[in-house]
């Protein structure tokens, strides 16, 4: 199966950005300036989109100030990213194997089916259609994540085929930077309310994850996912990069601890164990390959 860049995505993304900027309640100038800077950055360094998106994922959410639950600042960033890729130089075709394509198609099919079941029959849009979780349109908010992933997949697949190791390093860097940005938000919150070293208050941080205002496990899930990448960075890099990885791990561990979530602790431990096992098995595979060279 062949995945080709869809230049037809440029117009919908441009219209989405125009609508988001025009009605942005916190100042259209700030949003438009930031998006313009992002587009210029991607024009100069096209491969910066992956670490940049991952680094901003846990913090680029101003719904608690703007009231926008369905179309937030991170959606605008992703739309600008897709727009930059659609208008950029033509990319070589990225191939997807039969079984991965089948799995991806099944996920898309089940998501579309759930979206139809949840939204049908569509009510007439009104003032309260896109500002709460009880609206019939809430399915759109849940399904947009998969839509963005599908729109960004061709660029990621092309990078993996061109230089898989470099793409993996950029992915790990983005997750590690995302760990740092989320931790900075936690430090800000802790310093404002219970205090950085007050571990007896029982205060559970929420960071800048808007979804935490109705409970859930968004923040510890992010730390559990990103901490293993920072650990991998610290264990595989050298020099100042290794030192930076160690500092990122320490910051991430602090932030995870003050989440006070046993599930998050367990998930992070499993992720770190997988990283340790993978790095431990790698030298053995190399030694076996050296002892048994091919014909």
C-alpha positions as protocol buffer text, in pm:
chain_id: "A"
residue {
  index: 1
  type: UNK
  ca { x: 0 y: 0 z: 0 }
}
residue {
  index: 2
  type: UNK
  ca { x: 131 y: 346 z: -89 }
}
residue {
  index: 3
  type: UNK
  ca { x: 73 y: 657 z: 118 }
}
residue {
  index: 4
  type: UNK
  ca { x: 118 y: 980 z: -77 }
}
residue {
  index: 5
  type: UNK
  ca { x: 106 y: 1332 z: 60 }
}
residue {
  index: 6
  type: UNK
  ca { x: -242 y: 1472 z: 30 }
}
residue {
  index: 7
  type: UNK
  ca { x: -210 y: 1825 z: -90 }
}
residue {
  index: 8
  type: UNK
  ca { x: -587 y: 1852 z: -73 }
}
residue {
  index: 9
  type: UNK
  ca { x: -542 y: 1880 z: 306 }
}
residue {
  index: 10
  type: UNK
  ca { x: -391 y: 2226 z: 261 }
}
residue {
  index: 11
  type: UNK
  ca { x: -722 y: 2404 z: 202 }
}
residue {
  index: 12
  type: UNK
  ca { x: -916 y: 2246 z: 494 }
}
residue {
  index: 13
  type: UNK
  ca { x: -625 y: 2313 z: 732 }
}
residue {
  index: 14
  type: UNK
  ca { x: -595 y: 2673 z: 612 }
}
residue {
  index: 15
  type: UNK
  ca { x: -969 y: 2729 z: 661 }
}
residue {
  index: 16
  type: UNK
  ca { x: -953 y: 2569 z: 1005 }
}
residue {
  index: 17
  type: UNK
  ca { x: -666 y: 2794 z: 1107 }
}
residue {
  index: 18
  type: UNK
  ca { x: -843 y: 3103 z: 975 }
}
residue {
  index: 19
  type: UNK
  ca { x: -1159 y: 3019 z: 1170 }
}
residue {
  index: 20
  type: UNK
  ca { x: -963 y: 2941 z: 1487 }
}
residue {
  index: 21
  type: UNK
  ca { x: -763 y: 3263 z: 1472 }
}
residue {
  index: 22
  type: UNK
  ca { x: -1062 y: 3482 z: 1386 }
}
residue {
  index: 23
  type: UNK
  ca { x: -1259 y: 3375 z: 1692 }
}
residue {
  index: 24
  type: UNK
  ca { x: -974 y: 3320 z: 1935 }
}
residue {
  index: 25
  type: UNK
  ca { x: -1080 y: 3479 z: 2266 }
}
residue {
  index: 26
  type: UNK
  ca { x: -732 y: 3525 z: 2414 }
}
residue {
  index: 27
  type: UNK
  ca { x: -592 y: 3747 z: 2142 }
}
residue {
  index: 28
  type: UNK
  ca { x: -572 y: 3651 z: 1776 }
}
residue {
  index: 29
  type: UNK
  ca { x: -239 y: 3829 z: 1743 }
}
residue {
  index: 30
  type: UNK
  ca { x: -61 y: 3596 z: 1982 }
}
residue {
  index: 31
  type: UNK
  ca { x: -197 y: 3283 z: 1817 }
}
residue {
  index: 32
  type: UNK
  ca { x: -132 y: 3398 z: 1462 }
}
residue {
  index: 33
  type: UNK
  ca { x: 222 y: 3510 z: 1550 }
}
residue {
  index: 34
  type: UNK
  ca { x: 302 y: 3178 z: 1710 }
}
residue {
  index: 35
  type: UNK
  ca { x: 164 y: 2980 z: 1419 }
}
residue {
  index: 36
  type: UNK
  ca { x: 352 y: 3196 z: 1168 }
}
residue {
  index: 37
  type: UNK
  ca { x: 675 y: 3138 z: 1360 }
}
residue {
  index: 38
  type: UNK
  ca { x: 604 y: 2765 z: 1357 }
}
residue {
  index: 39
  type: UNK
  ca { x: 547 y: 2765 z: 980 }
}
residue {
  index: 40
  type: UNK
  ca { x: 871 y: 2955 z: 922 }
}
residue {
  index: 41
  type: UNK
  ca { x: 1055 y: 2711 z: 1147 }
}
residue {
  index: 42
  type: UNK
  ca { x: 924 y: 2414 z: 950 }
}
residue {
  index: 43
  type: UNK
  ca { x: 1015 y: 2582 z: 624 }
}
residue {
  index: 44
  type: UNK
  ca { x: 1375 y: 2617 z: 742 }
}
residue {
  index: 45
  type: UNK
  ca { x: 1398 y: 2283 z: 927 }
}
residue {
  index: 46
  type: UNK
  ca { x: 1120 y: 2052 z: 799 }
}
residue {
  index: 47
  type: UNK
  ca { x: 1224 y: 1763 z: 1023 }
}
residue {
  index: 48
  type: UNK
  ca { x: 1172 y: 1970 z: 1337 }
}
residue {
  index: 49
  type: UNK
  ca { x: 800 y: 1899 z: 1325 }
}
residue {
  index: 50
  type: UNK
  ca { x: 828 y: 1566 z: 1511 }
}
residue {
  index: 51
  type: UNK
  ca { x: 1023 y: 1674 z: 1822 }
}
residue {
  index: 52
  type: UNK
  ca { x: 841 y: 2008 z: 1824 }
}
residue {
  index: 53
  type: UNK
  ca { x: 492 y: 1857 z: 1823 }
}
residue {
  index: 54
  type: UNK
  ca { x: 581 y: 1605 z: 2094 }
}
residue {
  index: 55
  type: UNK
  ca { x: 747 y: 1869 z: 2311 }
}
residue {
  index: 56
  type: UNK
  ca { x: 441 y: 2095 z: 2300 }
}
residue {
  index: 57
  type: UNK
  ca { x: 176 y: 1823 z: 2330 }
}
residue {
  index: 58
  type: UNK
  ca { x: 143 y: 1829 z: 2713 }
}
residue {
  index: 59
  type: UNK
  ca { x: 142 y: 2208 z: 2753 }
}
residue {
  index: 60
  type: UNK
  ca { x: -19 y: 2366 z: 2447 }
}
residue {
  index: 61
  type: UNK
  ca { x: -370 y: 2352 z: 2588 }
}
residue {
  index: 62
  type: UNK
  ca { x: -535 y: 2676 z: 2687 }
}
residue {
  index: 63
  type: UNK
  ca { x: -890 y: 2547 z: 2716 }
}
residue {
  index: 64
  type: UNK
  ca { x: -902 y: 2640 z: 3085 }
}
residue {
  index: 65
  type: UNK
  ca { x: -864 y: 3004 z: 2977 }
}
residue {
  index: 66
  type: UNK
  ca { x: -1025 y: 3009 z: 2633 }
}
residue {
  index: 67
  type: UNK
  ca { x: -1309 y: 2767 z: 2705 }
}
residue {
  index: 68
  type: UNK
  ca { x: -1238 y: 2583 z: 2379 }
}
residue {
  index: 69
  type: UNK
  ca { x: -1277 y: 2211 z: 2437 }
}
residue {
  index: 70
  type: UNK
  ca { x: -1316 y: 2098 z: 2076 }
}
residue {
  index: 71
  type: UNK
  ca { x: -1055 y: 2309 z: 1895 }
}
residue {
  index: 72
  type: UNK
  ca { x: -759 y: 2412 z: 2109 }
}
residue {
  index: 73
  type: UNK
  ca { x: -416 y: 2554 z: 2046 }
}
residue {
  index: 74
  type: UNK
  ca { x: -259 y: 2214 z: 1991 }
}
residue {
  index: 75
  type: UNK
  ca { x: -509 y: 2143 z: 1714 }
}
residue {
  index: 76
  type: UNK
  ca { x: -398 y: 2467 z: 1551 }
}
residue {
  index: 77
  type: UNK
  ca { x: -35 y: 2356 z: 1578 }
}
residue {
  index: 78
  type: UNK
  ca { x: -116 y: 2024 z: 1411 }
}
residue {
  index: 79
  type: UNK
  ca { x: -316 y: 2197 z: 1138 }
}
residue {
  index: 80
  type: UNK
  ca { x: -22 y: 2428 z: 1070 }
}
residue {
  index: 81
  type: UNK
  ca { x: 209 y: 2126 z: 1059 }
}
residue {
  index: 82
  type: UNK
  ca { x: -8 y: 1945 z: 805 }
}
residue {
  index: 83
  type: UNK
  ca { x: -36 y: 2266 z: 604 }
}
residue {
  index: 84
  type: UNK
  ca { x: 343 y: 2308 z: 598 }
}
residue {
  index: 85
  type: UNK
  ca { x: 389 y: 1949 z: 485 }
}
residue {
  index: 86
  type: UNK
  ca { x: 120 y: 1975 z: 218 }
}
residue {
  index: 87
  type: UNK
  ca { x: 272 y: 2292 z: 70 }
}
residue {
  index: 88
  type: UNK
  ca { x: 632 y: 2179 z: 107 }
}
residue {
  index: 89
  type: UNK
  ca { x: 847 y: 1987 z: -140 }
}
residue {
  index: 90
  type: UNK
  ca { x: 702 y: 1667 z: -278 }
}
residue {
  index: 91
  type: UNK
  ca { x: 793 y: 1366 z: -65 }
}
residue {
  index: 92
  type: UNK
  ca { x: 872 y: 1021 z: -203 }
}
residue {
  index: 93
  type: UNK
  ca { x: 596 y: 768 z: -162 }
}
residue {
  index: 94
  type: UNK
  ca { x: 594 y: 592 z: 174 }
}
residue {
  index: 95
  type: UNK
  ca { x: 490 y: 228 z: 168 }
}
residue {
  index: 96
  type: UNK
  ca { x: 287 y: 57 z: 435 }
}
residue {
  index: 97
  type: UNK
  ca { x: 284 y: -321 z: 462 }
}
residue {
  index: 98
  type: UNK
  ca { x: -30 y: -523 z: 411 }
}
residue {
  index: 99
  type: UNK
  ca { x: -84 y: -620 z: 774 }
}
residue {
  index: 100
  type: UNK
  ca { x: -10 y: -276 z: 922 }
}
residue {
  index: 101
  type: UNK
  ca { x: -242 y: -126 z: 660 }
}
residue {
  index: 102
  type: UNK
  ca { x: -513 y: -374 z: 757 }
}
residue {
  index: 103
  type: UNK
  ca { x: -471 y: -297 z: 1127 }
}
residue {
  index: 104
  type: UNK
  ca { x: -478 y: 77 z: 1061 }
}
residue {
  index: 105
  type: UNK
  ca { x: -787 y: 38 z: 844 }
}
residue {
  index: 106
  type: UNK
  ca { x: -967 y: -157 z: 1118 }
}
residue {
  index: 107
  type: UNK
  ca { x: -885 y: 109 z: 1376 }
}
residue {
  index: 108
  type: UNK
  ca { x: -1014 y: 380 z: 1142 }
}
residue {
  index: 109
  type: UNK
  ca { x: -1328 y: 177 z: 1068 }
}
residue {
  index: 110
  type: UNK
  ca { x: -1412 y: 117 z: 1434 }
}
residue {
  index: 111
  type: UNK
  ca { x: -1347 y: 482 z: 1517 }
}
residue {
  index: 112
  type: UNK
  ca { x: -1572 y: 598 z: 1234 }
}
residue {
  index: 113
  type: UNK
  ca { x: -1844 y: 354 z: 1341 }
}
residue {
  index: 114
  type: UNK
  ca { x: -1828 y: 475 z: 1701 }
}
residue {
  index: 115
  type: UNK
  ca { x: -1837 y: 835 z: 1581 }
}
residue {
  index: 116
  type: UNK
  ca { x: -2151 y: 774 z: 1377 }
}
residue {
  index: 117
  type: UNK
  ca { x: -2321 y: 589 z: 1661 }
}
residue {
  index: 118
  type: UNK
  ca { x: -2236 y: 862 z: 1909 }
}
residue {
  index: 119
  type: UNK
  ca { x: -2330 y: 1158 z: 1691 }
}
residue {
  index: 120
  type: UNK
  ca { x: -2634 y: 1025 z: 1507 }
}
residue {
  index: 121
  type: UNK
  ca { x: -2884 y: 1179 z: 1466 }
}
residue {
  index: 122
  type: UNK
  ca { x: -2697 y: 1507 z: 1436 }
}
residue {
  index: 123
  type: UNK
  ca { x: -2879 y: 1789 z: 1614 }
}
residue {
  index: 124
  type: UNK
  ca { x: -2890 y: 2139 z: 1476 }
}
residue {
  index: 125
  type: UNK
  ca { x: -2572 y: 2320 z: 1593 }
}
residue {
  index: 126
  type: UNK
  ca { x: -2642 y: 2573 z: 1866 }
}
residue {
  index: 127
  type: UNK
  ca { x: -2460 y: 2785 z: 2125 }
}
residue {
  index: 128
  type: UNK
  ca { x: -2399 y: 2482 z: 2349 }
}
residue {
  index: 129
  type: UNK
  ca { x: -2302 y: 2230 z: 2082 }
}
residue {
  index: 130
  type: UNK
  ca { x: -1926 y: 2259 z: 2121 }
}
residue {
  index: 131
  type: UNK
  ca { x: -1864 y: 2363 z: 2481 }
}
residue {
  index: 132
  type: UNK
  ca { x: -1944 y: 2053 z: 2687 }
}
residue {
  index: 133
  type: UNK
  ca { x: -1893 y: 1678 z: 2701 }
}
residue {
  index: 134
  type: UNK
  ca { x: -2263 y: 1592 z: 2684 }
}
residue {
  index: 135
  type: UNK
  ca { x: -2314 y: 1725 z: 2333 }
}
residue {
  index: 136
  type: UNK
  ca { x: -2380 y: 1481 z: 2051 }
}
residue {
  index: 137
  type: UNK
  ca { x: -2080 y: 1637 z: 1880 }
}
residue {
  index: 138
  type: UNK
  ca { x: -1845 y: 1519 z: 2155 }
}
residue {
  index: 139
  type: UNK
  ca { x: -1753 y: 1225 z: 1932 }
}
residue {
  index: 140
  type: UNK
  ca { x: -1572 y: 1469 z: 1705 }
}
residue {
  index: 141
  type: UNK
  ca { x: -1347 y: 1570 z: 1994 }
}
residue {
  index: 142
  type: UNK
  ca { x: -1264 y: 1207 z: 2064 }
}
residue {
  index: 143
  type: UNK
  ca { x: -1203 y: 1109 z: 1701 }
}
residue {
  index: 144
  type: UNK
  ca { x: -985 y: 1404 z: 1604 }
}
residue {
  index: 145
  type: UNK
  ca { x: -675 y: 1243 z: 1755 }
}
residue {
  index: 146
  type: UNK
  ca { x: -685 y: 956 z: 1508 }
}
residue {
  index: 147
  type: UNK
  ca { x: -756 y: 1198 z: 1223 }
}
residue {
  index: 148
  type: UNK
  ca { x: -448 y: 1405 z: 1305 }
}
residue {
  index: 149
  type: UNK
  ca { x: -238 y: 1089 z: 1333 }
}
residue {
  index: 150
  type: UNK
  ca { x: -351 y: 971 z: 990 }
}
residue {
  index: 151
  type: UNK
  ca { x: -275 y: 1309 z: 837 }
}
residue {
  index: 152
  type: UNK
  ca { x: 74 y: 1316 z: 988 }
}
residue {
  index: 153
  type: UNK
  ca { x: 155 y: 953 z: 919 }
}
residue {
  index: 154
  type: UNK
  ca { x: 291 y: 1001 z: 561 }
}
residue {
  index: 155
  type: UNK
  ca { x: 558 y: 1242 z: 686 }
}
residue {
  index: 156
  type: UNK
  ca { x: 659 y: 1009 z: 969 }
}
residue {
  index: 157
  type: UNK
  ca { x: 666 y: 706 z: 739 }
}
residue {
  index: 158
  type: UNK
  ca { x: 885 y: 890 z: 490 }
}
residue {
  index: 159
  type: UNK
  ca { x: 1132 y: 985 z: 764 }
}
residue {
  index: 160
  type: UNK
  ca { x: 1144 y: 627 z: 892 }
}
residue {
  index: 161
  type: UNK
  ca { x: 1219 y: 496 z: 545 }
}
residue {
  index: 162
  type: UNK
  ca { x: 1479 y: 762 z: 472 }
}
residue {
  index: 163
  type: UNK
  ca { x: 1675 y: 729 z: 801 }
}
residue {
  index: 164
  type: UNK
  ca { x: 1502 y: 519 z: 1065 }
}
residue {
  index: 165
  type: UNK
  ca { x: 1767 y: 571 z: 1333 }
}
residue {
  index: 166
  type: UNK
  ca { x: 1759 y: 950 z: 1300 }
}
residue {
  index: 167
  type: UNK
  ca { x: 1377 y: 949 z: 1305 }
}
residue {
  index: 168
  type: UNK
  ca { x: 1377 y: 740 z: 1622 }
}
residue {
  index: 169
  type: UNK
  ca { x: 1623 y: 977 z: 1786 }
}
residue {
  index: 170
  type: UNK
  ca { x: 1405 y: 1275 z: 1697 }
}
residue {
  index: 171
  type: UNK
  ca { x: 1103 y: 1093 z: 1838 }
}
residue {
  index: 172
  type: UNK
  ca { x: 1287 y: 1014 z: 2162 }
}
residue {
  index: 173
  type: UNK
  ca { x: 1408 y: 1374 z: 2181 }
}
residue {
  index: 174
  type: UNK
  ca { x: 1053 y: 1504 z: 2138 }
}
residue {
  index: 175
  type: UNK
  ca { x: 916 y: 1276 z: 2409 }
}
residue {
  index: 176
  type: UNK
  ca { x: 1199 y: 1374 z: 2641 }
}
residue {
  index: 177
  type: UNK
  ca { x: 1138 y: 1744 z: 2580 }
}
residue {
  index: 178
  type: UNK
  ca { x: 768 y: 1682 z: 2637 }
}
residue {
  index: 179
  type: UNK
  ca { x: 860 y: 1532 z: 2972 }
}
residue {
  index: 180
  type: UNK
  ca { x: 1048 y: 1852 z: 3054 }
}
residue {
  index: 181
  type: UNK
  ca { x: 769 y: 2089 z: 2949 }
}
residue {
  index: 182
  type: UNK
  ca { x: 509 y: 1892 z: 3143 }
}
residue {
  index: 183
  type: UNK
  ca { x: 738 y: 1887 z: 3447 }
}
residue {
  index: 184
  type: UNK
  ca { x: 789 y: 2263 z: 3429 }
}
residue {
  index: 185
  type: UNK
  ca { x: 411 y: 2306 z: 3443 }
}
residue {
  index: 186
  type: UNK
  ca { x: 401 y: 2076 z: 3746 }
}
residue {
  index: 187
  type: UNK
  ca { x: 679 y: 2272 z: 3919 }
}
residue {
  index: 188
  type: UNK
  ca { x: 486 y: 2595 z: 3858 }
}
residue {
  index: 189
  type: UNK
  ca { x: 171 y: 2441 z: 4003 }
}
residue {
  index: 190
  type: UNK
  ca { x: 348 y: 2292 z: 4303 }
}
residue {
  index: 191
  type: UNK
  ca { x: 531 y: 2616 z: 4380 }
}
residue {
  index: 192
  type: UNK
  ca { x: 201 y: 2808 z: 4361 }
}
residue {
  index: 193
  type: UNK
  ca { x: -9 y: 2580 z: 4581 }
}
residue {
  index: 194
  type: UNK
  ca { x: 136 y: 2323 z: 4825 }
}
residue {
  index: 195
  type: UNK
  ca { x: 508 y: 2398 z: 4782 }
}
residue {
  index: 196
  type: UNK
  ca { x: 777 y: 2212 z: 4594 }
}
residue {
  index: 197
  type: UNK
  ca { x: 889 y: 1998 z: 4890 }
}
residue {
  index: 198
  type: UNK
  ca { x: 557 y: 1958 z: 5069 }
}
residue {
  index: 199
  type: UNK
  ca { x: 485 y: 1588 z: 5021 }
}
residue {
  index: 200
  type: UNK
  ca { x: 236 y: 1554 z: 5306 }
}
residue {
  index: 201
  type: UNK
  ca { x: -44 y: 1773 z: 5169 }
}
residue {
  index: 202
  type: UNK
  ca { x: -184 y: 1504 z: 4938 }
}
residue {
  index: 203
  type: UNK
  ca { x: -222 y: 1765 z: 4664 }
}
residue {
  index: 204
  type: UNK
  ca { x: -239 y: 1591 z: 4323 }
}
residue {
  index: 205
  type: UNK
  ca { x: -106 y: 1791 z: 4031 }
}
residue {
  index: 206
  type: UNK
  ca { x: -295 y: 1833 z: 3706 }
}
residue {
  index: 207
  type: UNK
  ca { x: -44 y: 2037 z: 3503 }
}
residue {
  index: 208
  type: UNK
  ca { x: -187 y: 2193 z: 3190 }
}
residue {
  index: 209
  type: UNK
  ca { x: -401 y: 1895 z: 3096 }
}
residue {
  index: 210
  type: UNK
  ca { x: -750 y: 2041 z: 3067 }
}
residue {
  index: 211
  type: UNK
  ca { x: -910 y: 1698 z: 3077 }
}
residue {
  index: 212
  type: UNK
  ca { x: -799 y: 1658 z: 3438 }
}
residue {
  index: 213
  type: UNK
  ca { x: -1074 y: 1892 z: 3555 }
}
residue {
  index: 214
  type: UNK
  ca { x: -1315 y: 1597 z: 3539 }
}
residue {
  index: 215
  type: UNK
  ca { x: -1064 y: 1346 z: 3676 }
}
residue {
  index: 216
  type: UNK
  ca { x: -881 y: 1086 z: 3476 }
}
residue {
  index: 217
  type: UNK
  ca { x: -520 y: 983 z: 3435 }
}
residue {
  index: 218
  type: UNK
  ca { x: -394 y: 1209 z: 3156 }
}
residue {
  index: 219
  type: UNK
  ca { x: -96 y: 1350 z: 3340 }
}
residue {
  index: 220
  type: UNK
  ca { x: 44 y: 1030 z: 3491 }
}
residue {
  index: 221
  type: UNK
  ca { x: -12 y: 853 z: 3160 }
}
residue {
  index: 222
  type: UNK
  ca { x: 204 y: 1113 z: 2988 }
}
residue {
  index: 223
  type: UNK
  ca { x: 482 y: 1084 z: 3245 }
}
residue {
  index: 224
  type: UNK
  ca { x: 468 y: 704 z: 3229 }
}
residue {
  index: 225
  type: UNK
  ca { x: 504 y: 719 z: 2849 }
}
residue {
  index: 226
  type: UNK
  ca { x: 770 y: 987 z: 2826 }
}
residue {
  index: 227
  type: UNK
  ca { x: 997 y: 887 z: 3116 }
}
residue {
  index: 228
  type: UNK
  ca { x: 1128 y: 570 z: 2942 }
}
residue {
  index: 229
  type: UNK
  ca { x: 1230 y: 778 z: 2639 }
}
residue {
  index: 230
  type: UNK
  ca { x: 1428 y: 1014 z: 2861 }
}
residue {
  index: 231
  type: UNK
  ca { x: 1591 y: 712 z: 3025 }
}
residue {
  index: 232
  type: UNK
  ca { x: 1683 y: 573 z: 2684 }
}
residue {
  index: 233
  type: UNK
  ca { x: 1829 y: 911 z: 2591 }
}
residue {
  index: 234
  type: UNK
  ca { x: 2038 y: 919 z: 2910 }
}
residue {
  index: 235
  type: UNK
  ca { x: 2166 y: 565 z: 2859 }
}
residue {
  index: 236
  type: UNK
  ca { x: 2253 y: 587 z: 2490 }
}
residue {
  index: 237
  type: UNK
  ca { x: 2384 y: 942 z: 2444 }
}
residue {
  index: 238
  type: UNK
  ca { x: 2726 y: 1073 z: 2543 }
}
residue {
  index: 239
  type: UNK
  ca { x: 2869 y: 1390 z: 2691 }
}
residue {
  index: 240
  type: UNK
  ca { x: 2634 y: 1676 z: 2767 }
}
residue {
  index: 241
  type: UNK
  ca { x: 2345 y: 1494 z: 2601 }
}
residue {
  index: 242
  type: UNK
  ca { x: 2373 y: 1216 z: 2857 }
}
residue {
  index: 243
  type: UNK
  ca { x: 2383 y: 1471 z: 3141 }
}
residue {
  index: 244
  type: UNK
  ca { x: 2074 y: 1639 z: 2996 }
}
residue {
  index: 245
  type: UNK
  ca { x: 1902 y: 1300 z: 2983 }
}
residue {
  index: 246
  type: UNK
  ca { x: 1982 y: 1233 z: 3348 }
}
residue {
  index: 247
  type: UNK
  ca { x: 1843 y: 1572 z: 3450 }
}
residue {
  index: 248
  type: UNK
  ca { x: 1528 y: 1509 z: 3246 }
}
residue {
  index: 249
  type: UNK
  ca { x: 1482 y: 1174 z: 3419 }
}
residue {
  index: 250
  type: UNK
  ca { x: 1519 y: 1330 z: 3763 }
}
residue {
  index: 251
  type: UNK
  ca { x: 1268 y: 1602 z: 3682 }
}
residue {
  index: 252
  type: UNK
  ca { x: 1027 y: 1347 z: 3538 }
}
residue {
  index: 253
  type: UNK
  ca { x: 1055 y: 1122 z: 3842 }
}
residue {
  index: 254
  type: UNK
  ca { x: 970 y: 1413 z: 4072 }
}
residue {
  index: 255
  type: UNK
  ca { x: 667 y: 1504 z: 3861 }
}
residue {
  index: 256
  type: UNK
  ca { x: 546 y: 1144 z: 3849 }
}
residue {
  index: 257
  type: UNK
  ca { x: 583 y: 1103 z: 4225 }
}
residue {
  index: 258
  type: UNK
  ca { x: 366 y: 1407 z: 4301 }
}
residue {
  index: 259
  type: UNK
  ca { x: 90 y: 1267 z: 4079 }
}
residue {
  index: 260
  type: UNK
  ca { x: 24 y: 1019 z: 4363 }
}
residue {
  index: 261
  type: UNK
  ca { x: -107 y: 759 z: 4121 }
}
residue {
  index: 262
  type: UNK
  ca { x: -14 y: 394 z: 4176 }
}
residue {
  index: 263
  type: UNK
  ca { x: -113 y: 306 z: 3821 }
}
residue {
  index: 264
  type: UNK
  ca { x: 127 y: 566 z: 3687 }
}
residue {
  index: 265
  type: UNK
  ca { x: 409 y: 432 z: 3903 }
}
residue {
  index: 266
  type: UNK
  ca { x: 350 y: 79 z: 3777 }
}
residue {
  index: 267
  type: UNK
  ca { x: 326 y: 185 z: 3413 }
}
residue {
  index: 268
  type: UNK
  ca { x: 648 y: 385 z: 3434 }
}
residue {
  index: 269
  type: UNK
  ca { x: 826 y: 93 z: 3601 }
}
residue {
  index: 270
  type: UNK
  ca { x: 717 y: -141 z: 3322 }
}
residue {
  index: 271
  type: UNK
  ca { x: 833 y: 107 z: 3057 }
}
residue {
  index: 272
  type: UNK
  ca { x: 1171 y: 151 z: 3224 }
}
residue {
  index: 273
  type: UNK
  ca { x: 1209 y: -227 z: 3255 }
}
residue {
  index: 274
  type: UNK
  ca { x: 1142 y: -265 z: 2882 }
}
residue {
  index: 275
  type: UNK
  ca { x: 1407 y: -4 z: 2804 }
}
residue {
  index: 276
  type: UNK
  ca { x: 1659 y: -176 z: 3030 }
}
residue {
  index: 277
  type: UNK
  ca { x: 1583 y: -516 z: 2880 }
}
residue {
  index: 278
  type: UNK
  ca { x: 1610 y: -384 z: 2526 }
}
residue {
  index: 279
  type: UNK
  ca { x: 1943 y: -217 z: 2588 }
}
residue {
  index: 280
  type: UNK
  ca { x: 2068 y: -526 z: 2770 }
}
residue {
  index: 281
  type: UNK
  ca { x: 1978 y: -759 z: 2484 }
}
residue {
  index: 282
  type: UNK
  ca { x: 2129 y: -536 z: 2216 }
}
residue {
  index: 283
  type: UNK
  ca { x: 2496 y: -622 z: 2291 }
}
residue {
  index: 284
  type: UNK
  ca { x: 2407 y: -992 z: 2297 }
}
residue {
  index: 285
  type: UNK
  ca { x: 2247 y: -971 z: 1954 }
}
residue {
  index: 286
  type: UNK
  ca { x: 2554 y: -789 z: 1825 }
}
residue {
  index: 287
  type: UNK
  ca { x: 2786 y: -1053 z: 1971 }
}
residue {
  index: 288
  type: UNK
  ca { x: 2580 y: -1336 z: 1822 }
}
residue {
  index: 289
  type: UNK
  ca { x: 2584 y: -1168 z: 1483 }
}
residue {
  index: 290
  type: UNK
  ca { x: 2963 y: -1131 z: 1505 }
}
residue {
  index: 291
  type: UNK
  ca { x: 3006 y: -1499 z: 1593 }
}
residue {
  index: 292
  type: UNK
  ca { x: 2769 y: -1612 z: 1318 }
}
residue {
  index: 293
  type: UNK
  ca { x: 2833 y: -1395 z: 1014 }
}
residue {
  index: 294
  type: UNK
  ca { x: 2610 y: -1466 z: 720 }
}
residue {
  index: 295
  type: UNK
  ca { x: 2729 y: -1635 z: 402 }
}
